[in-house]
Coordinates of C-alpha atoms in Angstrom, one line a residue:
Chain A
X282 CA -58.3 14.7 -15.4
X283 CA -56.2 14.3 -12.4
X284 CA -53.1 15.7 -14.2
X285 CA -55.4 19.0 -15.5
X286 CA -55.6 18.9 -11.3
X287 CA -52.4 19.3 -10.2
X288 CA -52.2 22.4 -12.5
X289 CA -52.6 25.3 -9.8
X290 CA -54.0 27.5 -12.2
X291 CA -56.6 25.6 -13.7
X292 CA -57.6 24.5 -9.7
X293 CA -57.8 28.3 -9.6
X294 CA -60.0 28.6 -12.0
X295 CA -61.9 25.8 -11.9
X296 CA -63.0 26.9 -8.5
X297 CA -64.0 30.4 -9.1
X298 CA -66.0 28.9 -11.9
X299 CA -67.9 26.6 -9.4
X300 CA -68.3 29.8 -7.2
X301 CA -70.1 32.0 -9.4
X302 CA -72.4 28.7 -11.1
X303 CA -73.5 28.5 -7.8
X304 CA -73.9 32.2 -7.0
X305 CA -76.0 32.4 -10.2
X306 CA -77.7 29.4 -9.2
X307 CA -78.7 30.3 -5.3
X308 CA -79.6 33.9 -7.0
X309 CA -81.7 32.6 -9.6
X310 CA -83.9 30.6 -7.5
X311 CA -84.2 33.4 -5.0
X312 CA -82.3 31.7 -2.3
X313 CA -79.8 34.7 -2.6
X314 CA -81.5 38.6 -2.8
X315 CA -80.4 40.0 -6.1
X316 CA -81.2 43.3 -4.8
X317 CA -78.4 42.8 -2.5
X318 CA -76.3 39.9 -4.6
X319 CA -76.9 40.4 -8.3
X320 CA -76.3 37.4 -10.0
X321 CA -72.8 36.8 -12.2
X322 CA -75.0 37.1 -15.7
X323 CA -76.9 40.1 -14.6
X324 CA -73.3 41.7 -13.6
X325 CA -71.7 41.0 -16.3
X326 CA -74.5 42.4 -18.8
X327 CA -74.7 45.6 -17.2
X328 CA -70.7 45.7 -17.4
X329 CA -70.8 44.8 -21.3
X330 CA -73.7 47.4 -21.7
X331 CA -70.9 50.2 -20.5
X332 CA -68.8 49.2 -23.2
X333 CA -71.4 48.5 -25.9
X334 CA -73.2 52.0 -24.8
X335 CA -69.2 54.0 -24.7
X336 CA -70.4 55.4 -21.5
X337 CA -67.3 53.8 -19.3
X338 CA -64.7 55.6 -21.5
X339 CA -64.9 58.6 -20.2
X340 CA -64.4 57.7 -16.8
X341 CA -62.0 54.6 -17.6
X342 CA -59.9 57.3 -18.9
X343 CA -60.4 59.7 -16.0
X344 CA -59.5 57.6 -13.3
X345 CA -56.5 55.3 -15.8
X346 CA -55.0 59.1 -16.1
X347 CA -55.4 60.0 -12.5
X348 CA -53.9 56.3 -11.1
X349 CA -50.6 56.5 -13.4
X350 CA -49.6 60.2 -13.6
X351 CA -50.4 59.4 -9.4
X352 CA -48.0 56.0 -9.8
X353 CA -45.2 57.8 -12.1
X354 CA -45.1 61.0 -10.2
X355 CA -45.1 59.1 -6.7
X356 CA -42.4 56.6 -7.5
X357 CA -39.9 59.5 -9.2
X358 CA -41.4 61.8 -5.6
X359 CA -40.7 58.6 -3.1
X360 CA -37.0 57.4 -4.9
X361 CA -35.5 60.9 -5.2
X362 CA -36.6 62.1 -1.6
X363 CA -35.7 58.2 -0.1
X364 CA -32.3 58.6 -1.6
X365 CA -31.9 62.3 -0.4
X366 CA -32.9 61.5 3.2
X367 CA -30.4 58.3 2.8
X368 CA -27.0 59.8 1.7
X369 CA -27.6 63.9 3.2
X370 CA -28.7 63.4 6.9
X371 CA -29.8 66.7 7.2
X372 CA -33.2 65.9 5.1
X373 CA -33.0 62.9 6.8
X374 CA -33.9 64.8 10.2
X375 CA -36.3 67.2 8.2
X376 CA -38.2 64.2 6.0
X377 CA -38.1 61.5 8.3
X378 CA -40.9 62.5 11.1
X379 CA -43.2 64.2 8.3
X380 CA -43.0 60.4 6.6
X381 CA -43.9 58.7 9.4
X382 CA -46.6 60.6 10.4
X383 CA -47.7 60.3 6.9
X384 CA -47.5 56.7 6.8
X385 CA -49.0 56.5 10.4
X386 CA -52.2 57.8 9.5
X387 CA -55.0 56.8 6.7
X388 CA -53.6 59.1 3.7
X389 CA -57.4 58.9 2.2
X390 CA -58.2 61.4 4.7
X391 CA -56.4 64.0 3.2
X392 CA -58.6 63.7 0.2
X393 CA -61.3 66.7 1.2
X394 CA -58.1 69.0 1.6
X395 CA -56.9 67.9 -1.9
X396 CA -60.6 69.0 -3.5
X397 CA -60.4 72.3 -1.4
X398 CA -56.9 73.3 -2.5
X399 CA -57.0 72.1 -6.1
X400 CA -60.8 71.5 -7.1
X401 CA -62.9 68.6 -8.2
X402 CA -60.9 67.7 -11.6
X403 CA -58.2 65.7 -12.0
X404 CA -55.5 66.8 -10.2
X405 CA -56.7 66.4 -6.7
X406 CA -56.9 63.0 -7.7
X407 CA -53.2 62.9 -8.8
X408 CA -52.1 64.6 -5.9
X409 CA -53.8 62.0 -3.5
X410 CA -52.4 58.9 -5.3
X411 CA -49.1 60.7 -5.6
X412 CA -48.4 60.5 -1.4
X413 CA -50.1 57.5 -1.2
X414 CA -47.4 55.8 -3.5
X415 CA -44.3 58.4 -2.6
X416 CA -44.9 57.4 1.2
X417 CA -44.7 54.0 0.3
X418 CA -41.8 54.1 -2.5
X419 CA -40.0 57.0 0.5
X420 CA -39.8 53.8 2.9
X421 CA -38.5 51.2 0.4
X422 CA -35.8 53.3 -0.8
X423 CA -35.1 54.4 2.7
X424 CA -34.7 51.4 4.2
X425 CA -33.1 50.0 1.2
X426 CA -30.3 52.2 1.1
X427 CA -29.9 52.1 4.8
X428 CA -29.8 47.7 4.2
X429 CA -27.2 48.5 1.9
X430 CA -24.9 45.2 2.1
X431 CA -21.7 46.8 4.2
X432 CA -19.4 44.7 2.1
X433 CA -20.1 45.7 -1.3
X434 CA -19.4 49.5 -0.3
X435 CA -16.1 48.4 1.5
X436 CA -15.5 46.0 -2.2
X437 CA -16.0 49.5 -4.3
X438 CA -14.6 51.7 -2.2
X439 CA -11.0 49.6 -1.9
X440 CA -11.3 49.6 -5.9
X441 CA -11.1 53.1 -5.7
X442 CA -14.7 54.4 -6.5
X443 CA -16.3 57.3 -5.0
X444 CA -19.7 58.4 -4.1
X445 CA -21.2 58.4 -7.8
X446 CA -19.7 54.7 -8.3
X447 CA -21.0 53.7 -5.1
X448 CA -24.4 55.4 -6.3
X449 CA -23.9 53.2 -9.5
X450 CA -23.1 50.2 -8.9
X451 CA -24.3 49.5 -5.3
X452 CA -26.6 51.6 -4.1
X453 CA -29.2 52.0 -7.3
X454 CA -29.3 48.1 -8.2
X455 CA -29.5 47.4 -4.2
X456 CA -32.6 49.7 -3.6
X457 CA -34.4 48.3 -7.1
X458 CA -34.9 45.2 -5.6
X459 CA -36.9 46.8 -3.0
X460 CA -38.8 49.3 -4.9
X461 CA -39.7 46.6 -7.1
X462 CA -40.9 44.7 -4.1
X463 CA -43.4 47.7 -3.2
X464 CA -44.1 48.1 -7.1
X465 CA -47.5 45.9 -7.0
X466 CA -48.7 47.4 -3.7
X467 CA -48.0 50.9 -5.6
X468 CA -50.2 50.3 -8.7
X469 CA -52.9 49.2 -5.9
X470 CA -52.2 52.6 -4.0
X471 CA -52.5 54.5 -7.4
X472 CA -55.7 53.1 -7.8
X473 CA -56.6 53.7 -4.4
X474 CA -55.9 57.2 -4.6
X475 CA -57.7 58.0 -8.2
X476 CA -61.0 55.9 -6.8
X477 CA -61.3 57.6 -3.0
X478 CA -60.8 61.2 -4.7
X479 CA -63.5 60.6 -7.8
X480 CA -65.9 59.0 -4.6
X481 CA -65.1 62.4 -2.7
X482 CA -66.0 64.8 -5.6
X483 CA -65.2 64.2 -9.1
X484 CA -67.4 64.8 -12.7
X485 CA -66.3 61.7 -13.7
X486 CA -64.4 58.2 -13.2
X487 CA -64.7 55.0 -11.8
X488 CA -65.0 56.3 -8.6
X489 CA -67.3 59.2 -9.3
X490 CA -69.6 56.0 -11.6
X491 CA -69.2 53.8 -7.8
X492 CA -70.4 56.7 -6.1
X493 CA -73.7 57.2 -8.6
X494 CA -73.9 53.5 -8.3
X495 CA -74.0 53.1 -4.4
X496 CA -76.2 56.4 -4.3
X497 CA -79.3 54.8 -6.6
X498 CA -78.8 51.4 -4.6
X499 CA -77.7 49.6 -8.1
X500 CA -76.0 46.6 -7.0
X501 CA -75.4 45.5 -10.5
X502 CA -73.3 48.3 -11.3
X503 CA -71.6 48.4 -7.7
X504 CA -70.5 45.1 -8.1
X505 CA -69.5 44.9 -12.0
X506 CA -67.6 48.6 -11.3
X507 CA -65.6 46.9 -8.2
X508 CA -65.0 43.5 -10.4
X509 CA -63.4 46.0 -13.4
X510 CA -61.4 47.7 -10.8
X511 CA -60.1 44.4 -9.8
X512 CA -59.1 42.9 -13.3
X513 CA -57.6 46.2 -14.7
X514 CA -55.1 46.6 -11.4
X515 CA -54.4 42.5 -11.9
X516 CA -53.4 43.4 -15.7
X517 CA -51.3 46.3 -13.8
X518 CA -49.7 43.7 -11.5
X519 CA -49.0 41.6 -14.4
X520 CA -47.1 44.3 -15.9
X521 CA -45.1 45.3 -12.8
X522 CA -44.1 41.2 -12.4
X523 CA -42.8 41.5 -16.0
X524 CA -40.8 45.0 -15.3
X525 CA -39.8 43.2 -12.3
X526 CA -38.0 40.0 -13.9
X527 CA -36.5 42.3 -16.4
X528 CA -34.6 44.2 -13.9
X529 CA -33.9 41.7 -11.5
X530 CA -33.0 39.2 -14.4
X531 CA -30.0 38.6 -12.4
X532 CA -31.8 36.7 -9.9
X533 CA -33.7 35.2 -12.1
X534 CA -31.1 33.4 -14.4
X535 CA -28.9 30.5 -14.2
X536 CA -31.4 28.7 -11.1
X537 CA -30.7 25.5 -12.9
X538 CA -26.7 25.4 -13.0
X539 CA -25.9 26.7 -9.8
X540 CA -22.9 25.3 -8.4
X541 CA -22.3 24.9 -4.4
Chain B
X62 CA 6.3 49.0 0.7
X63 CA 4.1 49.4 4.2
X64 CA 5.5 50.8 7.6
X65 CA 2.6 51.0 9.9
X66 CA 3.9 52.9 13.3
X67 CA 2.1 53.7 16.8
X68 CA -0.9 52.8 15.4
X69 CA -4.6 52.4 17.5
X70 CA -7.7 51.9 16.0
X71 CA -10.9 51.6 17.9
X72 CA -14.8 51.3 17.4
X73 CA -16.0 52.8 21.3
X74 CA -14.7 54.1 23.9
X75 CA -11.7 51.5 24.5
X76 CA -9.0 50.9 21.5
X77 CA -9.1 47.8 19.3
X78 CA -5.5 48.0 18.7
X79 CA -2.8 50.2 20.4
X80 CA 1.0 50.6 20.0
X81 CA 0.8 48.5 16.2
X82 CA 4.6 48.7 14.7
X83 CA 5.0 46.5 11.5
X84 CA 6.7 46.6 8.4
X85 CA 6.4 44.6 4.8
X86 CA 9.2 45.2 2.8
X87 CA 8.5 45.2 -1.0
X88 CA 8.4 41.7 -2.3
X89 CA 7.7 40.1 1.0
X90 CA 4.8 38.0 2.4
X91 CA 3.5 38.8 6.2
X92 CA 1.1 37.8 8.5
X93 CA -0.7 38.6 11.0
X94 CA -2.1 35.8 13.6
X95 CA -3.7 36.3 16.9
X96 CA -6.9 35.7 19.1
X97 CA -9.9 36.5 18.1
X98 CA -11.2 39.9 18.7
X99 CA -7.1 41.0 18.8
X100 CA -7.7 43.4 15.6
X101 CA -6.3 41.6 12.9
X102 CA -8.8 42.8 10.2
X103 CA -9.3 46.5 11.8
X104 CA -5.1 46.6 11.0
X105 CA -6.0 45.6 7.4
X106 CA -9.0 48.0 6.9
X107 CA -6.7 51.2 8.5
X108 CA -4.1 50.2 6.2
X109 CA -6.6 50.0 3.0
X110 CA -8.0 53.4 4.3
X111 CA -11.2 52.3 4.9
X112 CA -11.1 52.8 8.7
X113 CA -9.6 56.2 10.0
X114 CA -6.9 55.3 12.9
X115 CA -7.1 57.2 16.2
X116 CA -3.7 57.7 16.1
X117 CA -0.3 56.4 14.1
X118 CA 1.3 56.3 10.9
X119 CA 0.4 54.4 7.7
X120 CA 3.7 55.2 5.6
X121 CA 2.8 53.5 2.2
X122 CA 5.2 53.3 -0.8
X123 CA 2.9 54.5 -3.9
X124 CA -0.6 55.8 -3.5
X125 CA -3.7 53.4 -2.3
X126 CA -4.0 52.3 -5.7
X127 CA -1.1 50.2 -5.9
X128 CA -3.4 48.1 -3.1
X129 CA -5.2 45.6 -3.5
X130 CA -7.9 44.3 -0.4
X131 CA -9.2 40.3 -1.1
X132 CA -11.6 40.2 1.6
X133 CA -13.2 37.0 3.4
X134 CA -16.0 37.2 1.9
X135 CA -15.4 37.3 -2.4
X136 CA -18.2 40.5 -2.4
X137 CA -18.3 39.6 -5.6
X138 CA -21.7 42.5 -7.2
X139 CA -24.7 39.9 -7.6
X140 CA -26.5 42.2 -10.4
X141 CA -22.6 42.0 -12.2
X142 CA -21.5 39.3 -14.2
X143 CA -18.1 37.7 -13.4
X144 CA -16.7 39.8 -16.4
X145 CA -18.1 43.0 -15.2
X146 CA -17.2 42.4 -11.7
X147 CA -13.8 41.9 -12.8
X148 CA -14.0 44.9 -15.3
X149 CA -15.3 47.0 -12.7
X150 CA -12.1 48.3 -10.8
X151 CA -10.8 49.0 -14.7
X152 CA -13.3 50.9 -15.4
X153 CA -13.3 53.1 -12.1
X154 CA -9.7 53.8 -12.9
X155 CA -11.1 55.1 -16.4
X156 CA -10.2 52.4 -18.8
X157 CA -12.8 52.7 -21.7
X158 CA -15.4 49.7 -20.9
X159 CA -14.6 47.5 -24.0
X160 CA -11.2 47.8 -23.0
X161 CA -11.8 47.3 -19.4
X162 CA -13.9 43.6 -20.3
X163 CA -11.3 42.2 -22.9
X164 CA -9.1 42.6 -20.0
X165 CA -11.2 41.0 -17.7
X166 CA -11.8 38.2 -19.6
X167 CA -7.8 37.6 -19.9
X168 CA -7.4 38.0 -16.0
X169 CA -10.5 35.1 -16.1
X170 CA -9.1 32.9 -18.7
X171 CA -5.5 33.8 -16.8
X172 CA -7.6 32.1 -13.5
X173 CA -8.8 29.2 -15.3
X174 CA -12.2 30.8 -15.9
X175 CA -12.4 31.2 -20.0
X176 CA -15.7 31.3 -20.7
X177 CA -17.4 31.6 -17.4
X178 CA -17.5 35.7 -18.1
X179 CA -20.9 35.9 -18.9
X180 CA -22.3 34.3 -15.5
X181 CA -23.7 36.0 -12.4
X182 CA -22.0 35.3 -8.9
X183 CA -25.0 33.1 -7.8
X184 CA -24.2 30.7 -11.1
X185 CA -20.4 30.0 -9.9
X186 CA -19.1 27.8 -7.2
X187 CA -17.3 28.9 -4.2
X188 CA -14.3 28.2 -5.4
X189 CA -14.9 29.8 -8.8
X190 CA -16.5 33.0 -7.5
X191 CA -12.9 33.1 -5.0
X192 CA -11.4 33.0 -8.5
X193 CA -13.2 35.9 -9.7
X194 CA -12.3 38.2 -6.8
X195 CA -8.9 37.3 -7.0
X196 CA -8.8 38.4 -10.7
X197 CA -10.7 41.5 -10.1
X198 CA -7.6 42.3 -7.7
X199 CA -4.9 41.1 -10.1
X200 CA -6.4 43.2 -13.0
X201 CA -5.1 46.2 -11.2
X202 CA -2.1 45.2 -10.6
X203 CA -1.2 45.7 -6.9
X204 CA 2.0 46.2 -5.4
X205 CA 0.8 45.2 -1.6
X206 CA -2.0 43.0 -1.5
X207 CA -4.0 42.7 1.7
X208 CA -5.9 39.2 2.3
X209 CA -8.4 39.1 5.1
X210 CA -8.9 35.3 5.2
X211 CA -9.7 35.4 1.5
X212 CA -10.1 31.7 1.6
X213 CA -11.5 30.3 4.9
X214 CA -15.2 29.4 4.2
X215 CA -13.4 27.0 0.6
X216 CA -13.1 23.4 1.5
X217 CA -9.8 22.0 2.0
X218 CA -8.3 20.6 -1.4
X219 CA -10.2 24.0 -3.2
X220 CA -8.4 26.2 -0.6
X221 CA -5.3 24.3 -1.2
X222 CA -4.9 24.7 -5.0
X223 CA -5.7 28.6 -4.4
X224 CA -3.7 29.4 -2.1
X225 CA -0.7 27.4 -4.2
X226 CA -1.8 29.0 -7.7
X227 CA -1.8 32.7 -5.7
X228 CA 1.2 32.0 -3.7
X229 CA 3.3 31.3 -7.2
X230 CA 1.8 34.8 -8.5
X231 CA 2.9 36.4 -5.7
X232 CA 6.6 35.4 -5.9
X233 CA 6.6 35.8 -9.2
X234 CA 5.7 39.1 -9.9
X235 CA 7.2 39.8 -6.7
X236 CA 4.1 41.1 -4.9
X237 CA 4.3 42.3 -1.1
X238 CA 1.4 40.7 1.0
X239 CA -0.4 41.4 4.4
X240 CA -2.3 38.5 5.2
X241 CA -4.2 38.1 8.0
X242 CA -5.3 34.4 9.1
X243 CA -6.3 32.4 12.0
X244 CA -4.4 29.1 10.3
X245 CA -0.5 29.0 12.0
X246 CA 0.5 26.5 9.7
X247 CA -0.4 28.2 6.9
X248 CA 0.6 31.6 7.8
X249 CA 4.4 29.7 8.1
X250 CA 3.8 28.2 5.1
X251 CA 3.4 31.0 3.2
X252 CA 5.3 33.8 4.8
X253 CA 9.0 35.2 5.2
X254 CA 7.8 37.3 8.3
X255 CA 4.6 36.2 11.0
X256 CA 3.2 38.8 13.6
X257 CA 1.5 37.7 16.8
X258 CA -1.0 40.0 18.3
X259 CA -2.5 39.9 21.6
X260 CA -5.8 39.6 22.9
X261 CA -7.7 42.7 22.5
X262 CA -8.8 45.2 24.0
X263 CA -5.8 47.1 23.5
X264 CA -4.1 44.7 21.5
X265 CA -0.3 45.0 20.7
X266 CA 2.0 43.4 18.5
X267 CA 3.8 40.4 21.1
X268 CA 6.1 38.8 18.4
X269 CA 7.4 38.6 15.1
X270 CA 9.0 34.9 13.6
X271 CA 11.6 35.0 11.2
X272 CA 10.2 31.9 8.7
X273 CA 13.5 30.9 7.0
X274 CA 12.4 28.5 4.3
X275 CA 13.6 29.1 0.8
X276 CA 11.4 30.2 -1.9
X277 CA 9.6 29.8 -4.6
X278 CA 7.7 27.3 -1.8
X279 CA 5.2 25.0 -2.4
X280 CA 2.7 24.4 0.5
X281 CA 3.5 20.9 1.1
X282 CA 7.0 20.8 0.7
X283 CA 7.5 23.7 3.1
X284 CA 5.8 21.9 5.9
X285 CA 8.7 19.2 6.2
X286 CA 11.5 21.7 6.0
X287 CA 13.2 21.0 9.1
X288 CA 12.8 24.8 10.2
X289 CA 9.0 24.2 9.9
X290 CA 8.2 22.1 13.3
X291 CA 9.9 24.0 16.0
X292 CA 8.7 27.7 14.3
X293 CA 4.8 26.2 14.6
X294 CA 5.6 24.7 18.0
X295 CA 7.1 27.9 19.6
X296 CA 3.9 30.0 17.6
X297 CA 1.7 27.7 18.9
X298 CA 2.5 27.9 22.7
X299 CA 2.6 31.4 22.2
X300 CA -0.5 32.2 20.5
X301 CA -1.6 29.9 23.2
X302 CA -0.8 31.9 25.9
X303 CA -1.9 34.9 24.1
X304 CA -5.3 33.5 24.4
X305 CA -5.1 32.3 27.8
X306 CA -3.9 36.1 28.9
X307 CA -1.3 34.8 30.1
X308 CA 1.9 37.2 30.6
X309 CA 3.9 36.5 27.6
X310 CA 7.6 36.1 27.6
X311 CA 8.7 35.4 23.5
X312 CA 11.5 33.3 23.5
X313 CA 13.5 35.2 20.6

């Protein structure tokens, strides 16, 4: 049993499953308000009910289109205008205030203006999660560059390479370190972005469903929404851990015979 | 192969170096010693083009790809494997990319690295990653190398064997060589002609030394040739008094 124990994983889980027996348990025997607290069985059967019913497609869809066209069109937005602001100083001077402001400020806000200019469908909700993640991706590729170690530019350049080269083989697999970094807090933004602008005004989506849900005071569903939420951006996560050790497999390899 | 005349090179408002004259002639080996901070590596990085001079000449014998720049540090690319890092100066000078890695792999094997192509920077030892840069360099066959204390952070019997195994490539393919180095001894050992520099700002050129000891060389050997002693003794007082800013007469 002890040996199960030192497994951090199953410590992980074996404590969240102790944390929702007792959950159910205090709820049960009224100790806990289900009103406010629904108990674990009671969330879980409404959540299975949106599946078994088909209601959640619709809206899974809605909101899974809205978070990744947002994450894909903010990462190509952030990584084109980070590098442009990096190597031409010119945008540099132009981009460079309007990104801090932007990153200043709580970009949810600009949510209302997205519905006004481009309605309650989907694209508002794109547009939203798109400068939530190209802010964020802007920064990393920014900085990146701009971290850019000295001496592999000076090793390039005295081989005789040029600004493409330099593009190539410094400056590209330099700055994918960092995006990659911001890659997990992205798909969280994505989500972000999708979720505020279906709570603002939407037909349909996870955050339109968590809107309805808050509005009749159903706790079940509130809950069992935000829990969904929470394991589909983990899956997410999951995959941008596995993109990540793909294209930093460099780093990754060879731990074990490294020589000093 | 190099004339470097008049030269100043500076970062502010005050010049690094001012007044540099020095020459390697093809096939030689020359160094450059000094104080710290007397612009031993700025003279380097003018020369390899990477630093624009405030004023001079940099009269080179061929274009700047008959150079070749080993710098302290190996800057070896951590996302390239040894072959690729090697390949990579090939391949910038167009060779096809198959091409470019079946000749990287020779220059490896050549460096006593067969089969160590396929491993990342982070996988190889100091010495071995050294190696690699020094093939990377080779594989383009330089006429004038430049050496920025390419081998000052290697342990002693490591830097040694290196510095031997390059020294013999040198004088056998007849190579001309700008190295700079903190070590005296080892800039006698392996030179026909050592610069002094002096403290900068404003640092000049305060000496050259003549280092008459037959070649090939080995490292060892050279230190008990009888001209070996006195050359380091007079270096030594005078890169002494260099330091100390003290007014420096060269006893020629």
């Amino acid at each position: 049993m002890n040996r199960y124990l030192e497994n951090v994983a199953v410590r992980r889980v074996l404590a969240m499953v102790l944390l929702a027996s007792a959950w159910e348990v205090l709820s049960r025997i009224g100790v806990i308000n289900p009103f406010y607290a629904p108990a674990p069985s009671e969330i879980l059967r409404v959540v299975f009910s949106l599946f078994i019913e088909g209601t959640i497609y619709n809206h899974l869809e809605a909101t899974f289109v809205a978070a990744l066209a947002g994450l894909v069109i903010g990462l190509a937005l952030g990584i084109f205008l980070g590098f442009a602001a990096a190597l031409v100083p010119l945008v540099a001077d132009v981009l460079e205030p309007i990104m801090l402001l932007l990153n200043a400020i709580p970009r949810v806000i600009l949510a209302p203006l997205f519905v006004i200019w481009l309605g309650i469908e989907i694209s508002s909700k794109i547009a939203l999660a798109v400068v939530l993640v190209a802010v964020l991706i802007f920064f990393a590729v920014y900085n990146g560059i701009k971290d850019v170690n000295q001496l592999f530019v000076d090793r390039v350049r005295t081989l005789g390479g040029g600004r493409l080269v330099l593009l190539r083989e410094v400056y590209v697999p330099s700055v994918t370190a960092w995006v990659l970094g911001s890659l997990k807090v992205a798909v969280g933004f994505a989500f972000t972005g999708a979720c505020v602008g279906e709570f603002v005004a939407a037909t349909r989506g996870l955050g339109y469903l968590l809107q309805f849900a808050q509005s009749t005071y159903n706790a079940a569903l509130t809950m069992g929404l935000i829990f969904l939420i929470m394991g589909f951006v983990l899956v997410l996560f999951f995959c941008a851990e596995v993109v990540e050790r793909w294209l930093l497999r460099w780093r990754y390899r060879g731990t074990d015979r490294r020589v000093t | 192969m190099l004339r470097v005349r008049d030269l100043a090179v500076g970062y502010g408002a005050e010049p690094v170096i001012e007044g540099v004259n020095l020459e390697v002639a093809s096939g030689k080996f020359v160094s450059l010693v000094g104080p710290s901070g007397s612009g031993k590596t700025s003279i380097l990085r003018a020369v390899s083009g990477l630093l624009t001079p405030r004023s001079g000449g940099i009269e080179l014998n061929g274009s700047r790809e008959s150079l070749g720049f080993l710098f302290q540090d190996d800057a070896l690319l951590p996302w390239r494997t040894a072959r690729e890092n090697v390949a990579l100066g090939l391949r910038i000078r167009k060779l096809p990319t198959k091409a470019a890695e079946s000749e990287a792999d020779a220059w490896l094997a050549r460096l006593g690295l067969g089969g160590f192509g396929e491993r990342f920077p982070h996988e190889l030892s100091g010495g071995q990653r050294k190696r690699v840069a020094i093939a990377q360099i080779l594989a383009l066959k330089p006429k004038l190398l430049l050496m920025d204390e390419p081998f000052a952070s290697l342990d002693a019997i490591v830097r040694t064997r290196i510095t031997q195994e390059l020294l013999n490539w040198v004088e056998r393919e007849h190579l001309s060589v700008l190295l700079v180095t903190h070590d005296l001894e080892e800039a006698l050992t392996v030179s026909d002609t050592v610069y002094l520099l002096s403290q900068g700002p404003r640092a000049r050129i305060l000496a050259s030394y003549n280092v008459a000891i037959p070649r090939p060389r080995d490292i060892f050997a050279s230190r008990k040739h009888p001209n070996f002693a006195p050359l380091l003794e007079r270096l030594w007082n005078d890169m002494s008094g260099a330091m100390n800013g003290a007014e420096f007469e060269a006893q020629r």
